[in-house]
Amino acid sequence: MNVINVSISDVRADLIFAHEQAWSALSQPGTWWSGAQRRELAQTALLAVSESEPSPPWVAVSTVANKNLQIHFASSAAHDAVYRIARHAATLTRDWYQRTTQEIEPLAFIELCGVVCTVATVSAFRRALDLGIPELAPATFGEPSRMKPANVVDATLNWVPVIAPADENAAVVQAFTAVPETNRVIWAMADAQYIPDKEMVDPHWTRGTLSRVQMELVATRVSQQRECFY
């Protein structure tokens, strides 16, 4: 089998930029979590996606003695949620979400999911190309903004609240909207990794590399392998 060596210079500049911006944000104050909390939770997400022998989904990872989790700034409940989302997403249920959001406010939960998505996305990409996972930057001092949009409503398509009007877009599109900064970061990565949002309706759109059909085949296969159901 031929092995193709890839360097960071082989990766498109827009994709590198989107990943760098999202990775940097992991250590910065967010909307509902401080920079120290976000960085700490990102470390737990990294542990979850990289372990060869993960804790099972029914075990709260914060109770496992040999995990050496850094739990100093964020709650144990937050670390437990991050680990399970990152490693066992296919096991999540509405009941689990409702129990979790009794301890973590729903909008904070959305941002927490954004941290996991960033870690899973960047680390999987770099691991697949044998590029090495970058170090997390030191936490930036400061408090979260706690800015809640005025038009947050419950949705039928999602467990989490969304920006009104609800359910006019697909669940995956509106999922992060109630935390606008998280939504911006996630969709900046999606635009670079997949298809820019404004081009989504064009079945023939291409960057000049893979065709749209080829992109959808890869996306479907990855979703199936990762048990990404929505």
mmCIF file of C-alpha atoms in Angstrom:
data_model
loop_
_atom_site.group_PDB
_atom_site.id
_atom_site.type_symbol
_atom_site.label_atom_id
_atom_site.label_comp_id
_atom_site.label_asym_id
_atom_site.label_seq_id
_atom_site.Cartn_x
_atom_site.Cartn_y
_atom_site.Cartn_z
ATOM 1 C CA MET A 1 0.000 0.000 0.000
ATOM 2 C CA ASN A 2 1.314 3.417 -0.947
ATOM 3 C CA VAL A 3 1.553 5.916 1.901
ATOM 4 C CA ILE A 4 0.979 9.556 1.042
ATOM 5 C CA ASN A 5 2.813 12.013 3.263
ATOM 6 C CA VAL A 6 0.890 15.221 3.855
ATOM 7 C CA SER A 7 2.269 18.434 5.311
ATOM 8 C CA ILE A 8 0.291 21.385 6.586
ATOM 9 C CA SER A 9 1.297 23.296 3.453
ATOM 10 C CA ASP A 10 -0.771 20.834 1.405
ATOM 11 C CA VAL A 11 -3.972 21.875 3.194
ATOM 12 C CA ARG A 12 -6.128 24.684 1.786
ATOM 13 C CA ALA A 13 -5.442 28.024 3.460
ATOM 14 C CA ASP A 14 -9.112 28.702 4.217
ATOM 15 C CA LEU A 15 -9.431 25.376 6.020
ATOM 16 C CA ILE A 16 -6.286 25.973 8.054
ATOM 17 C CA PHE A 17 -7.575 29.423 9.018
ATOM 18 C CA ALA A 18 -11.010 28.142 10.087
ATOM 19 C CA HIS A 19 -9.433 25.436 12.242
ATOM 20 C CA GLU A 20 -6.903 27.812 13.787
ATOM 21 C CA GLN A 21 -9.600 30.327 14.691
ATOM 22 C CA ALA A 22 -11.837 27.674 16.228
ATOM 23 C CA TRP A 23 -8.944 26.063 18.131
ATOM 24 C CA SER A 24 -7.821 29.412 19.500
ATOM 25 C CA ALA A 25 -11.362 30.147 20.692
ATOM 26 C CA LEU A 26 -11.276 27.054 22.912
ATOM 27 C CA SER A 27 -9.104 28.962 25.387
ATOM 28 C CA GLN A 28 -11.009 32.242 25.206
ATOM 29 C CA PRO A 29 -14.042 33.378 27.210
ATOM 30 C CA GLY A 30 -17.249 32.369 25.509
ATOM 31 C CA THR A 31 -20.860 33.299 26.068
ATOM 32 C CA TRP A 32 -21.534 31.041 29.053
ATOM 33 C CA TRP A 33 -18.119 29.600 29.978
ATOM 34 C CA SER A 34 -14.851 31.339 30.882
ATOM 35 C CA GLY A 35 -11.642 30.745 28.953
ATOM 36 C CA ALA A 36 -10.310 28.545 31.755
ATOM 37 C CA GLN A 37 -13.498 26.476 31.776
ATOM 38 C CA ARG A 38 -13.579 26.115 28.002
ATOM 39 C CA ARG A 39 -9.932 25.048 27.860
ATOM 40 C CA GLU A 40 -10.440 22.533 30.648
ATOM 41 C CA LEU A 41 -13.504 21.052 28.935
ATOM 42 C CA ALA A 42 -11.606 20.896 25.647
ATOM 43 C CA GLN A 43 -8.933 18.810 27.392
ATOM 44 C CA THR A 44 -11.606 16.358 28.508
ATOM 45 C CA ALA A 45 -13.001 16.202 24.974
ATOM 46 C CA LEU A 46 -9.504 15.471 23.651
ATOM 47 C CA LEU A 47 -9.164 12.659 26.171
ATOM 48 C CA ALA A 48 -12.527 11.237 25.138
ATOM 49 C CA VAL A 49 -11.814 11.128 21.413
ATOM 50 C CA SER A 50 -8.298 9.736 21.785
ATOM 51 C CA GLU A 51 -8.613 7.013 24.432
ATOM 52 C CA SER A 52 -8.100 3.435 23.293
ATOM 53 C CA GLU A 53 -10.082 2.180 26.288
ATOM 54 C CA PRO A 54 -12.809 4.753 26.937
ATOM 55 C CA SER A 55 -15.124 4.734 29.898
ATOM 56 C CA PRO A 56 -18.536 3.286 28.993
ATOM 57 C CA PRO A 57 -21.354 5.780 28.448
ATOM 58 C CA TRP A 58 -23.200 4.841 31.621
ATOM 59 C CA VAL A 59 -20.205 5.762 33.821
ATOM 60 C CA ALA A 60 -19.637 9.388 34.807
ATOM 61 C CA VAL A 61 -16.031 9.952 33.798
ATOM 62 C CA SER A 62 -15.462 12.330 36.719
ATOM 63 C CA THR A 63 -15.846 9.348 39.072
ATOM 64 C CA VAL A 64 -13.125 7.261 37.395
ATOM 65 C CA ALA A 65 -9.948 7.546 39.460
ATOM 66 C CA ASN A 66 -7.346 6.799 36.786
ATOM 67 C CA LYS A 67 -8.566 9.337 34.220
ATOM 68 C CA ASN A 68 -6.566 12.205 35.730
ATOM 69 C CA LEU A 69 -9.126 14.769 34.632
ATOM 70 C CA GLN A 70 -8.315 18.403 35.297
ATOM 71 C CA ILE A 71 -11.467 19.522 37.114
ATOM 72 C CA HIS A 72 -10.658 22.928 38.566
ATOM 73 C CA PHE A 73 -12.873 25.485 36.837
ATOM 74 C CA ALA A 74 -15.819 23.659 35.239
ATOM 75 C CA SER A 75 -18.191 21.373 37.131
ATOM 76 C CA SER A 76 -17.986 17.591 37.183
ATOM 77 C CA ALA A 77 -21.354 17.524 35.420
ATOM 78 C CA ALA A 78 -19.896 19.559 32.558
ATOM 79 C CA HIS A 79 -16.911 17.222 32.217
ATOM 80 C CA ASP A 80 -19.192 14.181 32.291
ATOM 81 C CA ALA A 81 -21.378 15.672 29.562
ATOM 82 C CA VAL A 82 -18.401 16.615 27.385
ATOM 83 C CA TYR A 83 -16.886 13.150 27.633
ATOM 84 C CA ARG A 84 -20.113 11.378 26.749
ATOM 85 C CA ILE A 85 -20.942 13.697 23.844
ATOM 86 C CA ALA A 86 -17.409 13.411 22.476
ATOM 87 C CA ARG A 87 -17.099 9.637 22.747
ATOM 88 C CA HIS A 88 -20.624 8.212 22.900
ATOM 89 C CA ALA A 89 -22.830 10.631 20.965
ATOM 90 C CA ALA A 90 -24.980 7.836 19.533
ATOM 91 C CA THR A 91 -26.092 6.887 23.067
ATOM 92 C CA LEU A 92 -27.562 10.279 23.947
ATOM 93 C CA THR A 93 -31.287 10.464 24.653
ATOM 94 C CA ARG A 94 -33.778 13.202 25.403
ATOM 95 C CA ASP A 95 -34.021 11.931 28.979
ATOM 96 C CA TRP A 96 -30.242 12.233 29.331
ATOM 97 C CA TYR A 97 -30.366 15.777 27.926
ATOM 98 C CA GLN A 98 -33.131 16.773 30.331
ATOM 99 C CA ARG A 99 -31.230 15.389 33.319
ATOM 100 C CA THR A 100 -28.046 17.108 32.193
ATOM 101 C CA THR A 101 -29.721 20.479 31.738
ATOM 102 C CA GLN A 102 -30.992 20.356 35.294
ATOM 103 C CA GLU A 103 -27.349 20.992 36.226
ATOM 104 C CA ILE A 104 -26.151 22.869 33.128
ATOM 105 C CA GLU A 105 -28.295 25.686 31.735
ATOM 106 C CA PRO A 106 -29.492 24.824 28.182
ATOM 107 C CA LEU A 107 -27.634 27.689 26.501
ATOM 108 C CA ALA A 108 -24.445 26.738 28.347
ATOM 109 C CA PHE A 109 -25.032 23.181 27.145
ATOM 110 C CA ILE A 110 -25.152 24.415 23.546
ATOM 111 C CA GLU A 111 -21.800 26.149 23.944
ATOM 112 C CA LEU A 112 -20.394 23.019 25.572
ATOM 113 C CA CYS A 113 -21.455 21.054 22.474
ATOM 114 C CA GLY A 114 -19.616 23.605 20.359
ATOM 115 C CA VAL A 115 -16.419 22.953 22.310
ATOM 116 C CA VAL A 116 -16.795 19.230 21.666
ATOM 117 C CA CYS A 117 -17.487 19.762 17.959
ATOM 118 C CA THR A 118 -14.366 21.877 17.577
ATOM 119 C CA VAL A 119 -12.148 19.362 19.354
ATOM 120 C CA ALA A 120 -13.581 16.383 17.463
ATOM 121 C CA THR A 121 -13.350 18.148 14.111
ATOM 122 C CA VAL A 122 -9.820 19.502 14.322
ATOM 123 C CA SER A 123 -8.295 16.510 16.088
ATOM 124 C CA ALA A 124 -9.853 13.954 13.721
ATOM 125 C CA PHE A 125 -8.719 15.891 10.653
ATOM 126 C CA ARG A 126 -5.160 16.265 11.856
ATOM 127 C CA ARG A 127 -4.939 12.710 13.155
ATOM 128 C CA ALA A 128 -6.137 11.340 9.812
ATOM 129 C CA LEU A 129 -3.370 13.225 8.005
ATOM 130 C CA ASP A 130 -0.766 12.467 10.698
ATOM 131 C CA LEU A 131 -0.217 16.180 11.275
ATOM 132 C CA GLY A 132 -0.220 16.140 15.063
ATOM 133 C CA ILE A 133 -2.781 17.831 17.286
ATOM 134 C CA PRO A 134 -1.860 21.387 18.316
ATOM 135 C CA GLU A 135 -1.457 22.383 21.942
ATOM 136 C CA LEU A 136 -4.279 24.328 23.509
ATOM 137 C CA ALA A 137 -3.329 27.947 24.114
ATOM 138 C CA PRO A 138 -3.191 29.212 27.713
ATOM 139 C CA ALA A 139 -6.587 30.332 28.934
ATOM 140 C CA THR A 140 -7.441 33.969 28.286
ATOM 141 C CA PHE A 141 -8.554 35.803 31.411
ATOM 142 C CA GLY A 142 -12.078 37.177 31.501
ATOM 143 C CA GLU A 143 -15.678 36.358 32.203
ATOM 144 C CA PRO A 144 -18.179 34.968 29.704
ATOM 145 C CA SER A 145 -20.410 37.585 28.092
ATOM 146 C CA ARG A 146 -23.667 35.882 29.187
ATOM 147 C CA MET A 147 -25.439 37.650 26.322
ATOM 148 C CA LYS A 148 -28.734 35.862 25.684
ATOM 149 C CA PRO A 149 -30.568 36.721 22.454
ATOM 150 C CA ALA A 150 -34.052 38.107 23.000
ATOM 151 C CA ASN A 151 -35.731 35.707 20.583
ATOM 152 C CA VAL A 152 -34.746 32.314 22.004
ATOM 153 C CA VAL A 153 -37.592 29.801 21.732
ATOM 154 C CA ASP A 154 -38.186 26.085 22.131
ATOM 155 C CA ALA A 155 -38.001 23.933 19.012
ATOM 156 C CA THR A 156 -39.700 20.772 17.853
ATOM 157 C CA LEU A 157 -36.788 19.521 15.752
ATOM 158 C CA ASN A 158 -34.146 20.024 18.464
ATOM 159 C CA TRP A 159 -33.861 19.287 22.149
ATOM 160 C CA VAL A 160 -32.091 22.604 22.680
ATOM 161 C CA PRO A 161 -33.692 26.055 22.325
ATOM 162 C CA VAL A 162 -33.055 27.972 19.107
ATOM 163 C CA ILE A 163 -33.467 31.442 17.645
ATOM 164 C CA ALA A 164 -36.983 32.217 16.426
ATOM 165 C CA PRO A 165 -38.614 31.342 14.148
ATOM 166 C CA ALA A 166 -38.038 27.727 15.124
ATOM 167 C CA ASP A 167 -38.098 24.773 12.767
ATOM 168 C CA GLU A 168 -37.946 26.724 9.511
ATOM 169 C CA ASN A 169 -34.486 25.261 8.898
ATOM 170 C CA ALA A 170 -33.102 21.771 9.387
ATOM 171 C CA ALA A 171 -32.287 20.723 12.944
ATOM 172 C CA VAL A 172 -28.556 20.711 12.207
ATOM 173 C CA VAL A 173 -28.773 24.270 10.848
ATOM 174 C CA GLN A 174 -30.591 25.806 13.816
ATOM 175 C CA ALA A 175 -28.935 23.754 16.571
ATOM 176 C CA PHE A 176 -26.370 26.357 17.717
ATOM 177 C CA THR A 177 -28.302 29.529 16.869
ATOM 178 C CA ALA A 178 -29.235 30.402 20.467
ATOM 179 C CA VAL A 179 -25.521 30.977 21.171
ATOM 180 C CA PRO A 180 -24.533 33.156 18.182
ATOM 181 C CA GLU A 181 -20.760 33.129 18.703
ATOM 182 C CA THR A 182 -20.665 29.340 18.944
ATOM 183 C CA ASN A 183 -22.878 29.170 15.866
ATOM 184 C CA ARG A 184 -20.493 31.459 13.960
ATOM 185 C CA VAL A 185 -17.398 29.408 14.815
ATOM 186 C CA ILE A 186 -19.010 26.070 13.973
ATOM 187 C CA TRP A 187 -20.364 27.272 10.635
ATOM 188 C CA ALA A 188 -17.068 28.901 9.699
ATOM 189 C CA MET A 189 -15.524 25.449 10.011
ATOM 190 C CA ALA A 190 -18.410 23.822 8.160
ATOM 191 C CA ASP A 191 -18.111 26.288 5.283
ATOM 192 C CA ALA A 192 -14.422 25.427 4.881
ATOM 193 C CA GLN A 193 -14.686 21.690 5.472
ATOM 194 C CA TYR A 194 -17.857 20.971 3.568
ATOM 195 C CA ILE A 195 -19.886 23.492 1.561
ATOM 196 C CA PRO A 196 -20.468 27.210 2.158
ATOM 197 C CA ASP A 197 -24.002 27.669 3.426
ATOM 198 C CA LYS A 198 -25.054 29.852 0.499
ATOM 199 C CA GLU A 199 -23.970 27.135 -1.957
ATOM 200 C CA MET A 200 -25.878 24.331 -0.243
ATOM 201 C CA VAL A 201 -28.786 24.439 -2.701
ATOM 202 C CA ASP A 202 -26.533 24.021 -5.753
ATOM 203 C CA PRO A 203 -26.075 20.283 -6.499
ATOM 204 C CA HIS A 204 -23.261 21.067 -8.939
ATOM 205 C CA TRP A 205 -21.169 23.326 -6.688
ATOM 206 C CA THR A 206 -17.495 22.369 -6.377
ATOM 207 C CA ARG A 207 -14.198 23.889 -5.316
ATOM 208 C CA GLY A 208 -12.652 22.279 -8.373
ATOM 209 C CA THR A 209 -11.563 19.172 -6.471
ATOM 210 C CA LEU A 210 -14.315 16.765 -5.401
ATOM 211 C CA SER A 211 -17.687 17.034 -7.111
ATOM 212 C CA ARG A 212 -20.787 17.660 -4.995
ATOM 213 C CA VAL A 213 -21.800 14.008 -5.428
ATOM 214 C CA GLN A 214 -18.387 12.860 -4.223
ATOM 215 C CA MET A 215 -18.563 15.195 -1.220
ATOM 216 C CA GLU A 216 -21.986 13.858 -0.250
ATOM 217 C CA LEU A 217 -20.762 10.275 -0.579
ATOM 218 C CA VAL A 218 -17.852 10.971 1.768
ATOM 219 C CA ALA A 219 -20.094 12.889 4.200
ATOM 220 C CA THR A 220 -22.659 10.092 4.257
ATOM 221 C CA ARG A 221 -20.034 7.430 4.801
ATOM 222 C CA VAL A 222 -18.397 9.358 7.631
ATOM 223 C CA SER A 223 -21.784 10.007 9.265
ATOM 224 C CA GLN A 224 -22.649 6.318 9.066
ATOM 225 C CA GLN A 225 -19.306 5.211 10.469
ATOM 226 C CA ARG A 226 -19.459 7.786 13.273
ATOM 227 C CA GLU A 227 -23.110 6.957 14.050
ATOM 228 C CA CYS A 228 -24.046 10.572 13.399
ATOM 229 C CA PHE A 229 -27.826 10.472 13.422
ATOM 230 C CA TYR A 230 -30.055 13.537 13.020
#
